[in-house]
Amino acid sequence: MPDDIVLKVEDLHKSYGNITVLKGVSFEVRRGETKIICGPSGSGKSTLLRCLNLITRPDKGRIWLEGEEITNRNVNINKVRQKIGFVFQEFNLFNHLTALRNVSIGLEVVKRLKKEEARKIALEMLRKVGLEEHAYKYPAELSGGQKQRVAIARALAMNPAIIFYDEPTSALDPQLIGEVLEVMKALAREKVTSIVVTHEMGFAQSVGDEILFMYDGKIIERGPPLEVIQNPKCEQTKRFFQKIHELYARQER
Amino acid sequence: MSVYSKLLRLMVTVWDYLPYILEGVWWTLGLVAGGLALGFIIGLPLSIAQVYGHRILKAIVEVYAWFFRSVPLLVLLFLFYWGIFPALGYKLDPLTCSILVLGFRSGGYQSQIFRGAIQSIGEGQYIAARTLGMSKLQGIYHIILPQALRIAFPGWVNEYAIILKDSAICFVLGVMEILTRTRYVVMATLEPLLPYFIAGGLFIILTYGGTKLVNIVYEKTKIPGLIGRI
């Protein structure tokens, strides 16, 4: 496998009981790439991300992270997950810890860094997302946008090979979305490898390298963002973007 | 003899016995502290097992909690003091046996207090811990328990008040706690009214004082946004 492939996914399948959520998903992510995944709800996007860091075990298919097959049963999944940053729709900040400790706890507990060293890195990461002055606040004292930026800092601090964003702005008030997208754009421009599940088409167009459009557990269309968004080929893709355009047009009015 | 002089004599008599009753406070506090601590040591792991454990483990915990919460304390005391411990070859003194029984029983109740608290924490907290690379135990220890214990605090303080009052039942084994001593005073003086009032008053003070004290600790360790109010 070429060196610059960070993540490779081959024929991923996942079912819950009778419901098949993933029906054979394959793709790869190169170093520095920002991969956008979109598609209607229920198409399997979130399940895909959860399978990729093995929070959910895929039924079939293989995944390689930096050349190592992580679907192999002998792999230490805790070690694997250290290399994958995860940003949740609902932030999932640790409620009992300050912003700073939210970012440093992974370094202390998982990477076993000294407290002082972890603190230094955490502060640096908070500075990076523009929240240094809020370092000692608890999650309940932060706005949604600030929470999500702390969550991004928390993922970044572990120095992951790749970051997954699972609809990072979907739980935010419209006026707070911008600050989070700005941070994500800056990271994308710094060539932080990422997979972003999002419906923010502006973001996809400005920093996305490729869009994977999912429908019914499969990637049915893929290509450069501009092309897929403005000139989709599949009927389902057309319908999806049509709806998104309508929604945005309504918001702008 | 006038009513007043009778009352005066009674008060003098009880006053003489007061230090004797007061000494029972230490025994009562010993029962409570021992029972609560043992209950915590038993209850917390049980709650974790019940939420995160294997199906069989969960069933065992459920049976445990169900048993100790369903059988009256008086029955438990007799059962263990006269039945189970002797059958196992142990002859325990009343205090030790009482602390163990209070602890076993409180463990059942505390496991349910902590279980509720753990389950009230969103699944996202645990998943976030795991995605950082924490093991199951690290996630529980560093992320779930610090939150669960704070949320469980009011319920736990309640458990203190309950176990304090229940500890009086241990008089049946002759533990030298407040009630046992009060009864001896009543037998000696043949005056029930004032001694039992004193015993009741002592329990009120201990309940109120203890709750106040833990409240102060709670306020000091409070974190914005984490619920749990007494």
JSON list of C-alpha atoms in Angstrom, two decimals, chain B residues 97-216:
[
{"chain": "B", "resi": 97, "resn": "CYS", "atom": "CA", "xyz": [-22.12, -8.95, 62.99]},
{"chain": "B", "resi": 98, "resn": "SER", "atom": "CA", "xyz": [-24.34, -5.85, 63.00]},
{"chain": "B", "resi": 99, "resn": "ILE", "atom": "CA", "xyz": [-21.86, -3.85, 60.93]},
{"chain": "B", "resi": 100, "resn": "LEU", "atom": "CA", "xyz": [-21.60, -6.68, 58.42]},
{"chain": "B", "resi": 101, "resn": "VAL", "atom": "CA", "xyz": [-25.36, -7.05, 58.11]},
{"chain": "B", "resi": 102, "resn": "LEU", "atom": "CA", "xyz": [-25.90, -3.28, 57.84]},
{"chain": "B", "resi": 103, "resn": "GLY", "atom": "CA", "xyz": [-23.12, -3.21, 55.22]},
{"chain": "B", "resi": 104, "resn": "PHE", "atom": "CA", "xyz": [-24.45, -6.14, 53.17]},
{"chain": "B", "resi": 105, "resn": "ARG", "atom": "CA", "xyz": [-27.89, -4.60, 53.18]},
{"chain": "B", "resi": 106, "resn": "SER", "atom": "CA", "xyz": [-26.69, -1.08, 52.43]},
{"chain": "B", "resi": 107, "resn": "GLY", "atom": "CA", "xyz": [-24.60, -2.54, 49.61]},
{"chain": "B", "resi": 108, "resn": "GLY", "atom": "CA", "xyz": [-27.83, -3.68, 48.02]},
{"chain": "B", "resi": 109, "resn": "TYR", "atom": "CA", "xyz": [-29.37, -0.24, 48.34]},
{"chain": "B", "resi": 110, "resn": "GLN", "atom": "CA", "xyz": [-26.22, 1.64, 47.37]},
{"chain": "B", "resi": 111, "resn": "SER", "atom": "CA", "xyz": [-25.74, -0.52, 44.27]},
{"chain": "B", "resi": 112, "resn": "GLN", "atom": "CA", "xyz": [-29.13, 0.73, 43.08]},
{"chain": "B", "resi": 113, "resn": "ILE", "atom": "CA", "xyz": [-28.31, 4.35, 43.95]},
{"chain": "B", "resi": 114, "resn": "PHE", "atom": "CA", "xyz": [-25.09, 4.18, 41.92]},
{"chain": "B", "resi": 115, "resn": "ARG", "atom": "CA", "xyz": [-26.66, 2.19, 39.12]},
{"chain": "B", "resi": 116, "resn": "GLY", "atom": "CA", "xyz": [-29.26, 4.90, 38.64]},
{"chain": "B", "resi": 117, "resn": "ALA", "atom": "CA", "xyz": [-26.58, 7.57, 38.66]},
{"chain": "B", "resi": 118, "resn": "ILE", "atom": "CA", "xyz": [-24.40, 5.74, 36.14]},
{"chain": "B", "resi": 119, "resn": "GLN", "atom": "CA", "xyz": [-27.35, 5.14, 33.85]},
{"chain": "B", "resi": 120, "resn": "SER", "atom": "CA", "xyz": [-28.35, 8.80, 34.01]},
{"chain": "B", "resi": 121, "resn": "ILE", "atom": "CA", "xyz": [-25.03, 9.72, 32.41]},
{"chain": "B", "resi": 122, "resn": "GLY", "atom": "CA", "xyz": [-25.43, 9.76, 28.65]},
{"chain": "B", "resi": 123, "resn": "GLU", "atom": "CA", "xyz": [-23.86, 6.93, 26.69]},
{"chain": "B", "resi": 124, "resn": "GLY", "atom": "CA", "xyz": [-21.92, 9.59, 24.76]},
{"chain": "B", "resi": 125, "resn": "GLN", "atom": "CA", "xyz": [-19.58, 10.16, 27.72]},
{"chain": "B", "resi": 126, "resn": "TYR", "atom": "CA", "xyz": [-18.46, 6.55, 27.71]},
{"chain": "B", "resi": 127, "resn": "ILE", "atom": "CA", "xyz": [-18.16, 6.39, 23.94]},
{"chain": "B", "resi": 128, "resn": "ALA", "atom": "CA", "xyz": [-16.11, 9.60, 23.92]},
{"chain": "B", "resi": 129, "resn": "ALA", "atom": "CA", "xyz": [-13.77, 8.06, 26.47]},
{"chain": "B", "resi": 130, "resn": "ARG", "atom": "CA", "xyz": [-13.38, 4.92, 24.37]},
{"chain": "B", "resi": 131, "resn": "THR", "atom": "CA", "xyz": [-12.76, 6.89, 21.16]},
{"chain": "B", "resi": 132, "resn": "LEU", "atom": "CA", "xyz": [-9.88, 8.64, 22.92]},
{"chain": "B", "resi": 133, "resn": "GLY", "atom": "CA", "xyz": [-8.32, 5.22, 23.36]},
{"chain": "B", "resi": 134, "resn": "MET", "atom": "CA", "xyz": [-9.28, 4.61, 26.98]},
{"chain": "B", "resi": 135, "resn": "SER", "atom": "CA", "xyz": [-9.92, 1.02, 28.00]},
{"chain": "B", "resi": 136, "resn": "LYS", "atom": "CA", "xyz": [-13.26, 0.06, 29.47]},
{"chain": "B", "resi": 137, "resn": "LEU", "atom": "CA", "xyz": [-11.93, 0.38, 33.01]},
{"chain": "B", "resi": 138, "resn": "GLN", "atom": "CA", "xyz": [-10.16, 3.67, 32.34]},
{"chain": "B", "resi": 139, "resn": "GLY", "atom": "CA", "xyz": [-13.35, 5.10, 30.90]},
{"chain": "B", "resi": 140, "resn": "ILE", "atom": "CA", "xyz": [-15.37, 3.99, 33.90]},
{"chain": "B", "resi": 141, "resn": "TYR", "atom": "CA", "xyz": [-12.77, 5.21, 36.39]},
{"chain": "B", "resi": 142, "resn": "HIS", "atom": "CA", "xyz": [-11.84, 8.56, 34.86]},
{"chain": "B", "resi": 143, "resn": "ILE", "atom": "CA", "xyz": [-15.06, 9.58, 33.14]},
{"chain": "B", "resi": 144, "resn": "ILE", "atom": "CA", "xyz": [-18.11, 7.74, 34.43]},
{"chain": "B", "resi": 145, "resn": "LEU", "atom": "CA", "xyz": [-17.51, 7.38, 38.17]},
{"chain": "B", "resi": 146, "resn": "PRO", "atom": "CA", "xyz": [-16.48, 10.98, 38.93]},
{"chain": "B", "resi": 147, "resn": "GLN", "atom": "CA", "xyz": [-19.78, 12.09, 37.44]},
{"chain": "B", "resi": 148, "resn": "ALA", "atom": "CA", "xyz": [-21.89, 9.25, 38.80]},
{"chain": "B", "resi": 149, "resn": "LEU", "atom": "CA", "xyz": [-20.67, 9.75, 42.37]},
{"chain": "B", "resi": 150, "resn": "ARG", "atom": "CA", "xyz": [-21.62, 13.41, 42.28]},
{"chain": "B", "resi": 151, "resn": "ILE", "atom": "CA", "xyz": [-25.02, 12.64, 40.83]},
{"chain": "B", "resi": 152, "resn": "ALA", "atom": "CA", "xyz": [-25.53, 9.89, 43.41]},
{"chain": "B", "resi": 153, "resn": "PHE", "atom": "CA", "xyz": [-24.63, 12.16, 46.30]},
{"chain": "B", "resi": 154, "resn": "PRO", "atom": "CA", "xyz": [-28.15, 13.17, 47.39]},
{"chain": "B", "resi": 155, "resn": "GLY", "atom": "CA", "xyz": [-29.29, 9.57, 47.33]},
{"chain": "B", "resi": 156, "resn": "TRP", "atom": "CA", "xyz": [-26.23, 8.60, 49.26]},
{"chain": "B", "resi": 157, "resn": "VAL", "atom": "CA", "xyz": [-26.84, 11.18, 51.97]},
{"chain": "B", "resi": 158, "resn": "ASN", "atom": "CA", "xyz": [-30.32, 9.77, 52.24]},
{"chain": "B", "resi": 159, "resn": "GLU", "atom": "CA", "xyz": [-28.79, 6.36, 52.76]},
{"chain": "B", "resi": 160, "resn": "TYR", "atom": "CA", "xyz": [-26.79, 7.79, 55.68]},
{"chain": "B", "resi": 161, "resn": "ALA", "atom": "CA", "xyz": [-29.99, 8.99, 57.33]},
{"chain": "B", "resi": 162, "resn": "ILE", "atom": "CA", "xyz": [-31.68, 5.63, 56.74]},
{"chain": "B", "resi": 163, "resn": "ILE", "atom": "CA", "xyz": [-28.83, 3.50, 58.02]},
{"chain": "B", "resi": 164, "resn": "LEU", "atom": "CA", "xyz": [-28.47, 5.77, 61.06]},
{"chain": "B", "resi": 165, "resn": "LYS", "atom": "CA", "xyz": [-32.06, 5.22, 62.05]},
{"chain": "B", "resi": 166, "resn": "ASP", "atom": "CA", "xyz": [-31.99, 1.52, 61.18]},
{"chain": "B", "resi": 167, "resn": "SER", "atom": "CA", "xyz": [-28.92, 1.01, 63.33]},
{"chain": "B", "resi": 168, "resn": "ALA", "atom": "CA", "xyz": [-31.15, 1.25, 66.40]},
{"chain": "B", "resi": 169, "resn": "ILE", "atom": "CA", "xyz": [-32.55, -2.18, 65.53]},
{"chain": "B", "resi": 170, "resn": "CYS", "atom": "CA", "xyz": [-29.16, -3.65, 66.38]},
{"chain": "B", "resi": 171, "resn": "PHE", "atom": "CA", "xyz": [-30.23, -3.36, 70.04]},
{"chain": "B", "resi": 172, "resn": "VAL", "atom": "CA", "xyz": [-31.72, -6.83, 69.58]},
{"chain": "B", "resi": 173, "resn": "LEU", "atom": "CA", "xyz": [-28.22, -8.28, 69.44]},
{"chain": "B", "resi": 174, "resn": "GLY", "atom": "CA", "xyz": [-27.17, -6.21, 72.45]},
{"chain": "B", "resi": 175, "resn": "VAL", "atom": "CA", "xyz": [-24.86, -3.81, 70.63]},
{"chain": "B", "resi": 176, "resn": "MET", "atom": "CA", "xyz": [-24.18, -1.02, 73.11]},
{"chain": "B", "resi": 177, "resn": "GLU", "atom": "CA", "xyz": [-25.60, 1.71, 70.91]},
{"chain": "B", "resi": 178, "resn": "ILE", "atom": "CA", "xyz": [-27.97, 4.51, 71.89]},
{"chain": "B", "resi": 179, "resn": "LEU", "atom": "CA", "xyz": [-31.20, 2.52, 72.14]},
{"chain": "B", "resi": 180, "resn": "THR", "atom": "CA", "xyz": [-29.72, -0.43, 74.04]},
{"chain": "B", "resi": 181, "resn": "ARG", "atom": "CA", "xyz": [-28.30, 1.90, 76.68]},
{"chain": "B", "resi": 182, "resn": "THR", "atom": "CA", "xyz": [-31.51, 3.88, 76.85]},
{"chain": "B", "resi": 183, "resn": "ARG", "atom": "CA", "xyz": [-33.47, 0.71, 77.48]},
{"chain": "B", "resi": 184, "resn": "TYR", "atom": "CA", "xyz": [-31.12, -0.24, 80.32]},
{"chain": "B", "resi": 185, "resn": "VAL", "atom": "CA", "xyz": [-31.66, 3.19, 81.86]},
{"chain": "B", "resi": 186, "resn": "VAL", "atom": "CA", "xyz": [-35.42, 2.79, 81.55]},
{"chain": "B", "resi": 187, "resn": "MET", "atom": "CA", "xyz": [-35.25, -0.61, 83.23]},
{"chain": "B", "resi": 188, "resn": "ALA", "atom": "CA", "xyz": [-33.14, 0.75, 86.03]},
{"chain": "B", "resi": 189, "resn": "THR", "atom": "CA", "xyz": [-35.16, 3.90, 86.67]},
{"chain": "B", "resi": 190, "resn": "LEU", "atom": "CA", "xyz": [-38.57, 2.61, 85.59]},
{"chain": "B", "resi": 191, "resn": "GLU", "atom": "CA", "xyz": [-38.97, 5.98, 83.91]},
{"chain": "B", "resi": 192, "resn": "PRO", "atom": "CA", "xyz": [-39.49, 5.59, 80.14]},
{"chain": "B", "resi": 193, "resn": "LEU", "atom": "CA", "xyz": [-40.52, 9.08, 79.10]},
{"chain": "B", "resi": 194, "resn": "LEU", "atom": "CA", "xyz": [-37.40, 11.18, 79.47]},
{"chain": "B", "resi": 195, "resn": "PRO", "atom": "CA", "xyz": [-34.78, 8.58, 78.42]},
{"chain": "B", "resi": 196, "resn": "TYR", "atom": "CA", "xyz": [-36.61, 7.73, 75.21]},
{"chain": "B", "resi": 197, "resn": "PHE", "atom": "CA", "xyz": [-36.99, 11.43, 74.50]},
{"chain": "B", "resi": 198, "resn": "ILE", "atom": "CA", "xyz": [-33.24, 11.78, 74.88]},
{"chain": "B", "resi": 199, "resn": "ALA", "atom": "CA", "xyz": [-32.63, 8.85, 72.55]},
{"chain": "B", "resi": 200, "resn": "GLY", "atom": "CA", "xyz": [-34.93, 10.40, 69.95]},
{"chain": "B", "resi": 201, "resn": "GLY", "atom": "CA", "xyz": [-33.21, 13.75, 70.34]},
{"chain": "B", "resi": 202, "resn": "LEU", "atom": "CA", "xyz": [-29.80, 12.20, 69.81]},
{"chain": "B", "resi": 203, "resn": "PHE", "atom": "CA", "xyz": [-30.96, 10.60, 66.54]},
{"chain": "B", "resi": 204, "resn": "ILE", "atom": "CA", "xyz": [-32.36, 13.93, 65.36]},
{"chain": "B", "resi": 205, "resn": "ILE", "atom": "CA", "xyz": [-29.07, 15.66, 66.09]},
{"chain": "B", "resi": 206, "resn": "LEU", "atom": "CA", "xyz": [-27.06, 12.95, 64.32]},
{"chain": "B", "resi": 207, "resn": "THR", "atom": "CA", "xyz": [-29.33, 12.95, 61.28]},
{"chain": "B", "resi": 208, "resn": "TYR", "atom": "CA", "xyz": [-29.36, 16.72, 60.97]},
{"chain": "B", "resi": 209, "resn": "GLY", "atom": "CA", "xyz": [-25.68, 17.20, 61.78]},
{"chain": "B", "resi": 210, "resn": "GLY", "atom": "CA", "xyz": [-24.49, 14.47, 59.46]},
{"chain": "B", "resi": 211, "resn": "THR", "atom": "CA", "xyz": [-26.59, 15.69, 56.54]},
{"chain": "B", "resi": 212, "resn": "LYS", "atom": "CA", "xyz": [-25.39, 19.26, 57.12]},
{"chain": "B", "resi": 213, "resn": "LEU", "atom": "CA", "xyz": [-21.77, 18.12, 57.21]},
{"chain": "B", "resi": 214, "resn": "VAL", "atom": "CA", "xyz": [-21.90, 16.18, 53.94]},
{"chain": "B", "resi": 215, "resn": "ASN", "atom": "CA", "xyz": [-23.80, 19.07, 52.40]},
{"chain": "B", "resi": 216, "resn": "ILE", "atom": "CA", "xyz": [-20.79, 21.29, 53.06]}
]
